[in-house]
Amino acid sequence: MQKHPTEYTILAIETSCDETAAAVVRGGRTIVANVVASQLQAHQQHGGIVPEIASRQHIRHFVPVVQEALGALEHGWDDVDAVAATYGPGLSGALLTGLNGAKAMAWQRGLPFVGVNHIEAHMYANWLVPSANSGTAGVPSAGSDTAGVPQFPFVTLVVSGGHTILALVRGHGHYEVLGQTRDDAAGEAFDKVARILELGYPGGPAIEQAAQPSEKTMTLPRAWLRNTYDFSFSGLKTAVLHKVQERQNQAATIEPVAPDTHKKRGGTTKQQKSVSDAHFIAHIAYAFQESVVDVLVTKTIRAAHQFEATEILLAGGVAANKRLREELTSQADIPVRCPPIALCTDNAAMVGAAAYYRFHDARSGWNLDVEPHLALGA
Ligand code: KG4
Ligand code: ZN
């Protein structure tokens, strides 16, 4: 880096899943531009992400998002010192579009290219300084002293649609994975349960919105997997499914409705929602969220104590969940950092931050290929 490190400017690209994103990050912390083109509408009708559609959408959105991000710089490309892109983990076709586009731009401009691990990038969202004009302003987390950069060693919980990882981080690039999910990722569990409850996609925000505590609380199981820092959410998802089926069976015996009349009124048969269904959904969504949050918070705090961590860093799409942020912050006796909500889900600013702090030892050759199953610390 020839410039002063605080001036070093990285154009970052993120296309690992269903967001086409480009950002400009200065000095690893300051967001100059943060552009995200969501593909939500294209996938919503299918109830989840369709990889082929994702790749095509990335190709459509790539140039406009890059142009918009560069537009925030006074001298455009002349102000850019390096280009970074996510090379894994993620959907291979989706990763290919961003990685190849980024490498081509860097090559053509004679700029260094940096490959970034997506899981690591989520964690580095905690280094970013929220800026008023990039749509990322917000209080990082209540009640915590988190003004400066994160202090090592810390424990990080990365919870997204594809990953649930608890790791001890002793320095930049020094990861010790303490535990991870043995089946569904936390975000995947939110998405699958939302589908069972017919709340739509993505499930996390829909469940969070639907969840309401009740006097007569419903409790759902927690998979503690004792003496490990691993997680499991598939049993919880099945428990939700059983409760829903039980409820439907009860409704069918108490209130038999002639299928024809029912169809004419609402267009659906058994699963048509009534007011009491709305209550049921609010309570089961709440119980599900409590179960996920309880396990995540308890294990993270236990790991922080055991490894004498200085701080806890929360990251990934599920870190946008307010209940998770509140519980972790209120139960931990060390500072807890959470990225602003807008930087929890996929974005390229976090890729720019990771590229800056991992600049010298990141994977960066022109022959760097996508790695859909890339692990943390690989
Ligand atoms: O990090 P991300 O954008 O993509 C991956 O790397 O997977 O995370 C997306 C995941 C989805 O599963 C989504 O349902 C979940 O994050 N999510 C949430 C919330 N917002 C997004 N889960 C719980 N509560 C939320 N508010
Ligand atoms: Zn992600």
GROMACS .gro file of C-alpha atoms and ligand atoms in nm:
model
  405
    1MET     CA    1   0.000   0.000   0.000
    2GLN     CA    2   0.174   0.324  -0.112
    3LYS     CA    3  -0.093   0.564   0.016
    4HIS     CA    4  -0.149   0.635   0.382
    5PRO     CA    5  -0.340   0.329   0.509
    6THR     CA    6  -0.641   0.538   0.610
    7GLU     CA    7  -0.673   0.661   0.250
    8TYR     CA    8  -0.634   0.321   0.088
    9THR     CA    9  -0.948   0.269  -0.122
   10ILE     CA   10  -1.090  -0.068  -0.218
   11LEU     CA   11  -1.368  -0.141  -0.467
   12ALA     CA   12  -1.537  -0.457  -0.337
   13ILE     CA   13  -1.778  -0.698  -0.506
   14GLU     CA   14  -2.013  -0.953  -0.348
   15THR     CA   15  -2.219  -1.204  -0.549
   16SER     CA   16  -2.210  -1.525  -0.342
   17CYS     CA   17  -2.586  -1.567  -0.314
   18ASP     CA   18  -2.881  -1.346  -0.411
   19GLU     CA   19  -2.749  -0.994  -0.367
   20THR     CA   20  -2.541  -0.823  -0.636
   21ALA     CA   21  -2.334  -0.577  -0.439
   22ALA     CA   22  -2.051  -0.330  -0.495
   23ALA     CA   23  -1.897  -0.099  -0.239
   24VAL     CA   24  -1.612   0.144  -0.195
   25VAL     CA   25  -1.440   0.126   0.144
   26ARG     CA   26  -1.161   0.357   0.256
   27GLY     CA   27  -0.903   0.261   0.516
   28GLY     CA   28  -1.088  -0.066   0.587
   29ARG     CA   29  -1.355   0.114   0.790
   30THR     CA   30  -1.514   0.405   0.609
   31ILE     CA   31  -1.798   0.328   0.372
   32VAL     CA   32  -1.778   0.562   0.073
   33ALA     CA   33  -2.045   0.372  -0.122
   34ASN     CA   34  -2.251   0.063  -0.048
   35VAL     CA   35  -2.478  -0.049  -0.332
   36VAL     CA   36  -2.690  -0.364  -0.306
   37ALA     CA   37  -2.921  -0.488  -0.585
   38SER     CA   38  -3.156  -0.736  -0.424
   39GLN     CA   39  -3.293  -1.026  -0.629
   40LEU     CA   40  -3.566  -1.090  -0.375
   41GLN     CA   41  -3.854  -1.050  -0.620
   42ALA     CA   42  -3.701  -1.288  -0.873
   43HIS     CA   43  -3.672  -1.564  -0.611
   44GLN     CA   44  -3.974  -1.493  -0.392
   45GLN     CA   45  -4.222  -1.662  -0.625
   46HIS     CA   46  -4.016  -1.984  -0.595
   47GLY     CA   47  -4.011  -1.970  -0.212
   48GLY     CA   48  -3.630  -1.974  -0.201
   49ILE     CA   49  -3.316  -1.907  -0.402
   50VAL     CA   50  -3.290  -2.062  -0.749
   51PRO     CA   51  -2.915  -2.078  -0.833
   52GLU     CA   52  -2.960  -2.039  -1.209
   53ILE     CA   53  -3.179  -1.731  -1.165
   54ALA     CA   54  -2.924  -1.588  -0.919
   55SER     CA   55  -2.639  -1.615  -1.174
   56ARG     CA   56  -2.841  -1.448  -1.447
   57GLN     CA   57  -2.950  -1.167  -1.217
   58HIS     CA   58  -2.589  -1.105  -1.111
   59ILE     CA   59  -2.488  -1.065  -1.475
   60ARG     CA   60  -2.769  -0.814  -1.527
   61HIS     CA   61  -2.693  -0.609  -1.217
   62PHE     CA   62  -2.313  -0.625  -1.209
   63VAL     CA   63  -2.223  -0.326  -1.426
   64PRO     CA   64  -2.490  -0.088  -1.287
   65VAL     CA   65  -2.395  -0.156  -0.921
   66VAL     CA   66  -2.023  -0.110  -0.994
   67GLN     CA   67  -2.091   0.214  -1.181
   68GLU     CA   68  -2.307   0.345  -0.900
   69ALA     CA   69  -2.043   0.262  -0.637
   70LEU     CA   70  -1.764   0.427  -0.841
   71GLY     CA   71  -1.986   0.732  -0.887
   72ALA     CA   72  -1.933   0.815  -0.519
   73LEU     CA   73  -1.561   0.877  -0.583
   74GLU     CA   74  -1.447   1.217  -0.702
   75HIS     CA   75  -1.209   1.075  -0.964
   76GLY     CA   76  -1.379   0.739  -1.022
   77TRP     CA   77  -1.133   0.461  -1.103
   78ASP     CA   78  -0.834   0.692  -1.042
   79ASP     CA   79  -0.919   0.688  -0.670
   80VAL     CA   80  -0.930   0.307  -0.649
   81ASP     CA   81  -0.621   0.126  -0.513
   82ALA     CA   82  -0.738  -0.236  -0.525
   83VAL     CA   83  -1.033  -0.456  -0.624
   84ALA     CA   84  -1.171  -0.730  -0.400
   85ALA     CA   85  -1.437  -0.999  -0.448
   86THR     CA   86  -1.586  -1.291  -0.260
   87TYR     CA   87  -1.459  -1.625  -0.398
   88GLY     CA   88  -1.642  -1.858  -0.155
   89PRO     CA   89  -1.835  -2.006   0.007
   90GLY     CA   90  -2.158  -1.967  -0.190
   91LEU     CA   91  -2.334  -2.068  -0.509
   92SER     CA   92  -2.070  -2.147  -0.770
   93GLY     CA   93  -2.243  -1.980  -1.065
   94ALA     CA   94  -2.318  -1.672  -0.858
   95LEU     CA   95  -1.962  -1.649  -0.724
   96LEU     CA   96  -1.819  -1.687  -1.075
   97THR     CA   97  -1.991  -1.373  -1.204
   98GLY     CA   98  -1.853  -1.145  -0.933
   99LEU     CA   99  -1.509  -1.303  -0.908
  100ASN     CA  100  -1.446  -1.295  -1.283
  101GLY     CA  101  -1.589  -0.946  -1.321
  102ALA     CA  102  -1.368  -0.818  -1.039
  103LYS     CA  103  -1.054  -0.988  -1.169
  104ALA     CA  104  -1.116  -0.855  -1.520
  105MET     CA  105  -1.155  -0.497  -1.392
  106ALA     CA  106  -0.845  -0.520  -1.173
  107TRP     CA  107  -0.638  -0.670  -1.457
  108GLN     CA  108  -0.749  -0.407  -1.703
  109ARG     CA  109  -0.671  -0.123  -1.459
  110GLY     CA  110  -0.341  -0.272  -1.340
  111LEU     CA  111  -0.471  -0.287  -0.981
  112PRO     CA  112  -0.407  -0.553  -0.716
  113PHE     CA  113  -0.686  -0.809  -0.675
  114VAL     CA  114  -0.785  -0.960  -0.339
  115GLY     CA  115  -1.004  -1.270  -0.292
  116VAL     CA  116  -1.225  -1.270   0.019
  117ASN     CA  117  -1.390  -1.545   0.225
  118HIS     CA  118  -1.760  -1.462   0.266
  119ILE     CA  119  -1.783  -1.588   0.626
  120GLU     CA  120  -1.483  -1.379   0.721
  121ALA     CA  121  -1.637  -1.080   0.543
  122HIS     CA  122  -1.952  -1.105   0.759
  123MET     CA  123  -1.734  -1.080   1.069
  124TYR     CA  124  -1.550  -0.775   0.929
  125ALA     CA  125  -1.881  -0.587   0.903
  126ASN     CA  126  -1.801  -0.508   1.268
  127TRP     CA  127  -1.503  -0.295   1.159
  128LEU     CA  128  -1.712  -0.069   0.942
  129VAL     CA  129  -1.809   0.274   1.061
  130PRO     CA  130  -2.176   0.340   0.987
  131SER     CA  131  -2.211   0.639   0.758
  132ALA     CA  132  -2.517   0.857   0.729
  133ASN     CA  133  -2.518   0.866   0.348
  134SER     CA  134  -2.470   0.496   0.282
  135GLY     CA  135  -2.795   0.378   0.441
  136THR     CA  136  -2.606   0.203   0.719
  137ALA     CA  137  -2.638   0.450   1.003
  138GLY     CA  138  -2.753   0.305   1.331
  139VAL     CA  139  -2.648   0.224   1.681
  140PRO     CA  140  -2.421  -0.083   1.668
  141SER     CA  141  -2.550  -0.236   1.991
  142ALA     CA  142  -2.702  -0.104   2.308
  143GLY     CA  143  -2.507  -0.090   2.631
  144SER     CA  144  -2.167  -0.180   2.488
  145ASP     CA  145  -1.840   0.006   2.472
  146THR     CA  146  -1.759  -0.061   2.109
  147ALA     CA  147  -1.636   0.271   1.976
  148GLY     CA  148  -1.294   0.160   1.843
  149VAL     CA  149  -1.193  -0.144   1.641
  150PRO     CA  150  -1.267  -0.492   1.781
  151GLN     CA  151  -1.008  -0.615   2.030
  152PHE     CA  152  -0.851  -0.961   2.007
  153PRO     CA  153  -0.901  -1.226   2.129
  154PHE     CA  154  -1.275  -1.227   2.067
  155VAL     CA  155  -1.539  -1.488   2.008
  156THR     CA  156  -1.746  -1.448   1.693
  157LEU     CA  157  -2.084  -1.599   1.611
  158VAL     CA  158  -2.152  -1.593   1.238
  159VAL     CA  159  -2.515  -1.684   1.172
  160SER     CA  160  -2.650  -1.667   0.818
  161GLY     CA  161  -2.859  -1.859   0.568
  162GLY     CA  162  -2.568  -2.089   0.493
  163HIS     CA  163  -2.359  -2.090   0.812
  164THR     CA  164  -2.368  -2.110   1.188
  165ILE     CA  165  -2.014  -2.088   1.318
  166LEU     CA  166  -1.875  -2.007   1.660
  167ALA     CA  167  -1.503  -1.923   1.647
  168LEU     CA  168  -1.228  -1.786   1.866
  169VAL     CA  169  -1.029  -1.519   1.683
  170ARG     CA  170  -0.683  -1.439   1.825
  171GLY     CA  171  -0.576  -1.203   1.545
  172HIS     CA  172  -0.648  -1.121   1.179
  173GLY     CA  173  -0.671  -1.458   1.004
  174HIS     CA  174  -0.617  -1.662   1.324
  175TYR     CA  175  -0.934  -1.862   1.365
  176GLU     CA  176  -1.014  -2.154   1.587
  177VAL     CA  177  -1.356  -2.292   1.495
  178LEU     CA  178  -1.518  -2.396   1.825
  179GLY     CA  179  -1.843  -2.527   1.685
  180GLN     CA  180  -2.080  -2.518   1.392
  181THR     CA  181  -2.415  -2.650   1.289
  182ARG     CA  182  -2.450  -3.022   1.229
  183ASP     CA  183  -2.752  -2.977   1.002
  184ASP     CA  184  -2.943  -2.660   0.913
  185ALA     CA  185  -2.787  -2.317   0.948
  186ALA     CA  186  -2.975  -2.080   1.181
  187GLY     CA  187  -3.100  -1.866   0.890
  188GLU     CA  188  -3.198  -2.177   0.697
  189ALA     CA  189  -3.406  -2.285   0.999
  190PHE     CA  190  -3.580  -1.944   1.001
  191ASP     CA  191  -3.647  -1.980   0.627
  192LYS     CA  192  -3.780  -2.337   0.653
  193VAL     CA  193  -4.002  -2.263   0.953
  194ALA     CA  194  -4.139  -1.954   0.777
  195ARG     CA  195  -4.229  -2.177   0.484
  196ILE     CA  196  -4.412  -2.419   0.718
  197LEU     CA  197  -4.599  -2.124   0.867
  198GLU     CA  198  -4.662  -1.979   0.519
  199LEU     CA  199  -4.494  -1.654   0.609
  200GLY     CA  200  -4.296  -1.618   0.285
  201TYR     CA  201  -3.929  -1.569   0.201
  202PRO     CA  202  -3.688  -1.463   0.349
  203GLY     CA  203  -3.809  -1.625   0.667
  204GLY     CA  204  -3.597  -1.443   0.926
  205PRO     CA  205  -3.758  -1.099   0.903
  206ALA     CA  206  -4.105  -1.257   0.854
  207ILE     CA  207  -4.075  -1.468   1.171
  208GLU     CA  208  -3.934  -1.178   1.368
  209GLN     CA  209  -4.229  -0.964   1.264
  210ALA     CA  210  -4.488  -1.235   1.333
  211ALA     CA  211  -4.343  -1.339   1.671
  212GLN     CA  212  -4.549  -1.224   1.969
  213PRO     CA  213  -4.518  -1.348   2.326
  214SER     CA  214  -4.834  -1.486   2.487
  215GLU     CA  215  -4.943  -1.544   2.847
  216LYS     CA  216  -4.978  -1.912   2.780
  217THR     CA  217  -4.631  -1.963   2.642
  218MET     CA  218  -4.555  -2.242   2.407
  219THR     CA  219  -4.212  -2.397   2.444
  220LEU     CA  220  -4.022  -2.575   2.175
  221PRO     CA  221  -3.716  -2.801   2.222
  222ARG     CA  222  -3.356  -2.685   2.230
  223ALA     CA  223  -3.080  -2.910   2.100
  224TRP     CA  224  -2.803  -2.841   2.351
  225LEU     CA  225  -2.554  -3.100   2.219
  226ARG     CA  226  -2.392  -3.091   2.563
  227ASN     CA  227  -2.016  -3.051   2.602
  228THR     CA  228  -1.980  -2.918   2.249
  229TYR     CA  229  -2.011  -2.580   2.083
  230ASP     CA  230  -2.199  -2.736   1.794
  231PHE     CA  231  -2.556  -2.652   1.699
  232SER     CA  232  -2.852  -2.838   1.550
  233PHE     CA  233  -3.176  -2.683   1.429
  234SER     CA  234  -3.343  -2.953   1.223
  235GLY     CA  235  -3.518  -3.114   1.525
  236LEU     CA  236  -3.663  -2.776   1.617
  237LYS     CA  237  -3.795  -2.732   1.264
  238THR     CA  238  -3.958  -3.078   1.285
  239ALA     CA  239  -4.112  -2.986   1.622
  240VAL     CA  240  -4.272  -2.680   1.460
  241LEU     CA  241  -4.403  -2.897   1.177
  242HIS     CA  242  -4.559  -3.142   1.426
  243LYS     CA  243  -4.729  -2.860   1.620
  244VAL     CA  244  -4.872  -2.722   1.296
  245GLN     CA  245  -4.998  -3.064   1.190
  246GLU     CA  246  -5.149  -3.124   1.536
  247ARG     CA  247  -5.325  -2.793   1.512
  248GLN     CA  248  -5.458  -2.867   1.165
  249ASN     CA  249  -5.585  -3.207   1.276
  250GLN     CA  250  -5.762  -3.052   1.576
  251ALA     CA  251  -5.919  -2.787   1.357
  252ALA     CA  252  -6.036  -3.055   1.114
  253THR     CA  253  -6.210  -3.254   1.389
  254ILE     CA  254  -6.362  -2.959   1.575
  255GLU     CA  255  -6.478  -2.760   1.276
  256PRO     CA  256  -6.540  -2.980   0.977
  257VAL     CA  257  -6.596  -2.770   0.668
  258ALA     CA  258  -6.726  -2.905   0.341
  259PRO     CA  259  -6.425  -2.883   0.103
  260ASP     CA  260  -6.634  -2.726  -0.175
  261THR     CA  261  -6.772  -2.439   0.032
  262HIS     CA  262  -6.431  -2.377   0.180
  263LYS     CA  263  -6.262  -2.363  -0.157
  264LYS     CA  264  -6.516  -2.122  -0.297
  265ARG     CA  265  -6.457  -1.877  -0.013
  266GLY     CA  266  -6.084  -1.879   0.022
  267GLY     CA  267  -5.929  -2.082  -0.258
  268THR     CA  268  -5.746  -2.311  -0.015
  269THR     CA  269  -5.860  -2.600   0.202
  270LYS     CA  270  -5.703  -2.704   0.532
  271GLN     CA  271  -5.434  -2.442   0.571
  272GLN     CA  272  -5.655  -2.138   0.534
  273LYS     CA  273  -5.570  -1.891   0.809
  274SER     CA  274  -5.830  -1.763   1.050
  275VAL     CA  275  -5.785  -1.509   1.330
  276SER     CA  276  -5.703  -1.791   1.569
  277ASP     CA  277  -5.441  -1.911   1.321
  278ALA     CA  278  -5.281  -1.568   1.336
  279HIS     CA  279  -5.255  -1.607   1.715
  280PHE     CA  280  -5.116  -1.954   1.679
  281ILE     CA  281  -4.859  -1.836   1.425
  282ALA     CA  282  -4.755  -1.544   1.646
  283HIS     CA  283  -4.700  -1.778   1.941
  284ILE     CA  284  -4.522  -2.054   1.756
  285ALA     CA  285  -4.301  -1.802   1.572
  286TYR     CA  286  -4.211  -1.651   1.910
  287ALA     CA  287  -4.139  -1.992   2.065
  288PHE     CA  288  -3.922  -2.086   1.767
  289GLN     CA  289  -3.726  -1.761   1.784
  290GLU     CA  290  -3.677  -1.801   2.161
  291SER     CA  291  -3.545  -2.151   2.113
  292VAL     CA  292  -3.289  -2.046   1.848
  293VAL     CA  293  -3.182  -1.735   2.040
  294ASP     CA  294  -3.148  -1.924   2.371
  295VAL     CA  295  -2.906  -2.182   2.229
  296LEU     CA  296  -2.703  -1.929   2.028
  297VAL     CA  297  -2.668  -1.687   2.319
  298THR     CA  298  -2.592  -1.950   2.585
  299LYS     CA  299  -2.320  -2.121   2.382
  300THR     CA  300  -2.160  -1.796   2.267
  301ILE     CA  301  -2.137  -1.659   2.620
  302ARG     CA  302  -2.004  -1.989   2.753
  303ALA     CA  303  -1.732  -1.992   2.484
  304ALA     CA  304  -1.641  -1.630   2.559
  305HIS     CA  305  -1.591  -1.719   2.928
  306GLN     CA  306  -1.398  -2.037   2.862
  307PHE     CA  307  -1.153  -1.867   2.623
  308GLU     CA  308  -1.137  -1.540   2.818
  309ALA     CA  309  -1.250  -1.338   2.519
  310THR     CA  310  -1.232  -0.959   2.533
  311GLU     CA  311  -1.546  -0.911   2.325
  312ILE     CA  312  -1.817  -1.094   2.135
  313LEU     CA  313  -1.876  -1.018   1.766
  314LEU     CA  314  -2.208  -1.113   1.614
  315ALA     CA  315  -2.237  -1.132   1.234
  316GLY     CA  316  -2.438  -1.267   0.938
  317GLY     CA  317  -2.796  -1.221   0.823
  318VAL     CA  318  -2.947  -1.362   1.144
  319ALA     CA  319  -2.752  -1.098   1.340
  320ALA     CA  320  -3.023  -0.860   1.213
  321ASN     CA  321  -3.261  -1.032   1.455
  322LYS     CA  322  -3.341  -0.783   1.733
  323ARG     CA  323  -3.422  -1.046   1.993
  324LEU     CA  324  -3.082  -1.213   1.934
  325ARG     CA  325  -2.899  -0.878   1.955
  326GLU     CA  326  -3.085  -0.779   2.274
  327GLU     CA  327  -3.041  -1.111   2.453
  328LEU     CA  328  -2.673  -1.142   2.369
  329THR     CA  329  -2.603  -0.785   2.473
  330SER     CA  330  -2.800  -0.808   2.797
  331GLN     CA  331  -2.670  -1.149   2.906
  332ALA     CA  332  -2.300  -1.102   2.824
  333ASP     CA  333  -2.073  -0.937   3.079
  334ILE     CA  334  -1.825  -0.829   2.811
  335PRO     CA  335  -1.888  -0.589   2.520
  336VAL     CA  336  -2.097  -0.726   2.234
  337ARG     CA  337  -2.063  -0.582   1.883
  338CYS     CA  338  -2.333  -0.622   1.621
  339PRO     CA  339  -2.308  -0.461   1.277
  340PRO     CA  340  -2.581  -0.209   1.192
  341ILE     CA  341  -2.886  -0.404   1.068
  342ALA     CA  342  -2.822  -0.305   0.703
  343LEU     CA  343  -2.472  -0.455   0.717
  344CYS     CA  344  -2.579  -0.790   0.865
  345THR     CA  345  -2.720  -0.934   0.545
  346ASP     CA  346  -2.502  -0.970   0.234
  347ASN     CA  347  -2.327  -0.655   0.116
  348ALA     CA  348  -1.994  -0.563  -0.042
  349ALA     CA  349  -1.879  -0.311   0.222
  350MET     CA  350  -1.795  -0.602   0.453
  351VAL     CA  351  -1.592  -0.756   0.168
  352GLY     CA  352  -1.397  -0.431   0.136
  353ALA     CA  353  -1.322  -0.429   0.511
  354ALA     CA  354  -1.207  -0.793   0.507
  355ALA     CA  355  -0.989  -0.730   0.200
  356TYR     CA  356  -0.816  -0.439   0.374
  357TYR     CA  357  -0.733  -0.625   0.695
  358ARG     CA  358  -0.634  -0.946   0.514
  359PHE     CA  359  -0.462  -0.769   0.222
  360HIS     CA  360  -0.120  -0.930   0.252
  361ASP     CA  361  -0.217  -1.288   0.320
  362ALA     CA  362  -0.548  -1.313   0.132
  363ARG     CA  363  -0.572  -1.538  -0.176
  364SER     CA  364  -0.516  -1.308  -0.469
  365GLY     CA  365  -0.369  -1.472  -0.782
  366TRP     CA  366  -0.526  -1.416  -1.125
  367ASN     CA  367  -0.594  -1.789  -1.136
  368LEU     CA  368  -0.799  -1.779  -0.815
  369ASP     CA  369  -1.111  -1.988  -0.873
  370VAL     CA  370  -1.443  -1.995  -0.687
  371GLU     CA  371  -1.461  -2.223  -0.383
  372PRO     CA  372  -1.830  -2.293  -0.310
  373HIS     CA  373  -1.743  -2.489   0.009
  374LEU     CA  374  -1.467  -2.263   0.140
  375ALA     CA  375  -1.432  -2.292   0.518
  376LEU     CA  376  -1.337  -2.026   0.772
  377GLY     CA  377  -0.958  -2.011   0.812
  378ALA     CA  378  -0.890  -2.230   0.507
  379KG4     O1  379  -2.592  -1.338   0.549
  379KG4     P1  380  -2.709  -1.354   0.461
  379KG4     O2  381  -2.763  -1.231   0.393
  379KG4     O3  382  -2.682  -1.458   0.348
  379KG4     C1  383  -2.603  -1.572   0.368
  379KG4     O4  384  -2.479  -1.559   0.368
  379KG4     O5  385  -2.666  -1.678   0.387
  379KG4     O6  386  -2.822  -1.421   0.551
  379KG4     C2  387  -2.949  -1.447   0.503
  379KG4     C3  388  -3.024  -1.518   0.613
  379KG4     C4  389  -3.160  -1.571   0.568
  379KG4     O7  390  -3.171  -1.706   0.609
  379KG4     C5  391  -3.257  -1.482   0.644
  379KG4     O8  392  -3.380  -1.545   0.675
  379KG4     C6  393  -3.179  -1.449   0.768
  379KG4     O9  394  -3.046  -1.431   0.724
  379KG4     N1  395  -3.226  -1.325   0.831
  379KG4     C7  396  -3.281  -1.320   0.957
  379KG4     C8  397  -3.322  -1.187   0.976
  379KG4     N2  398  -3.290  -1.114   0.865
  379KG4     C9  399  -3.231  -1.201   0.777
  379KG4     N3  400  -3.301  -1.417   1.049
  379KG4    C10  401  -3.360  -1.382   1.164
  379KG4     N4  402  -3.403  -1.256   1.190
  379KG4    C11  403  -3.386  -1.156   1.100
  379KG4     N5  404  -3.430  -1.033   1.128
  380ZN      ZN  405  -2.388  -1.398   0.379
   0.00000   0.00000   0.00000
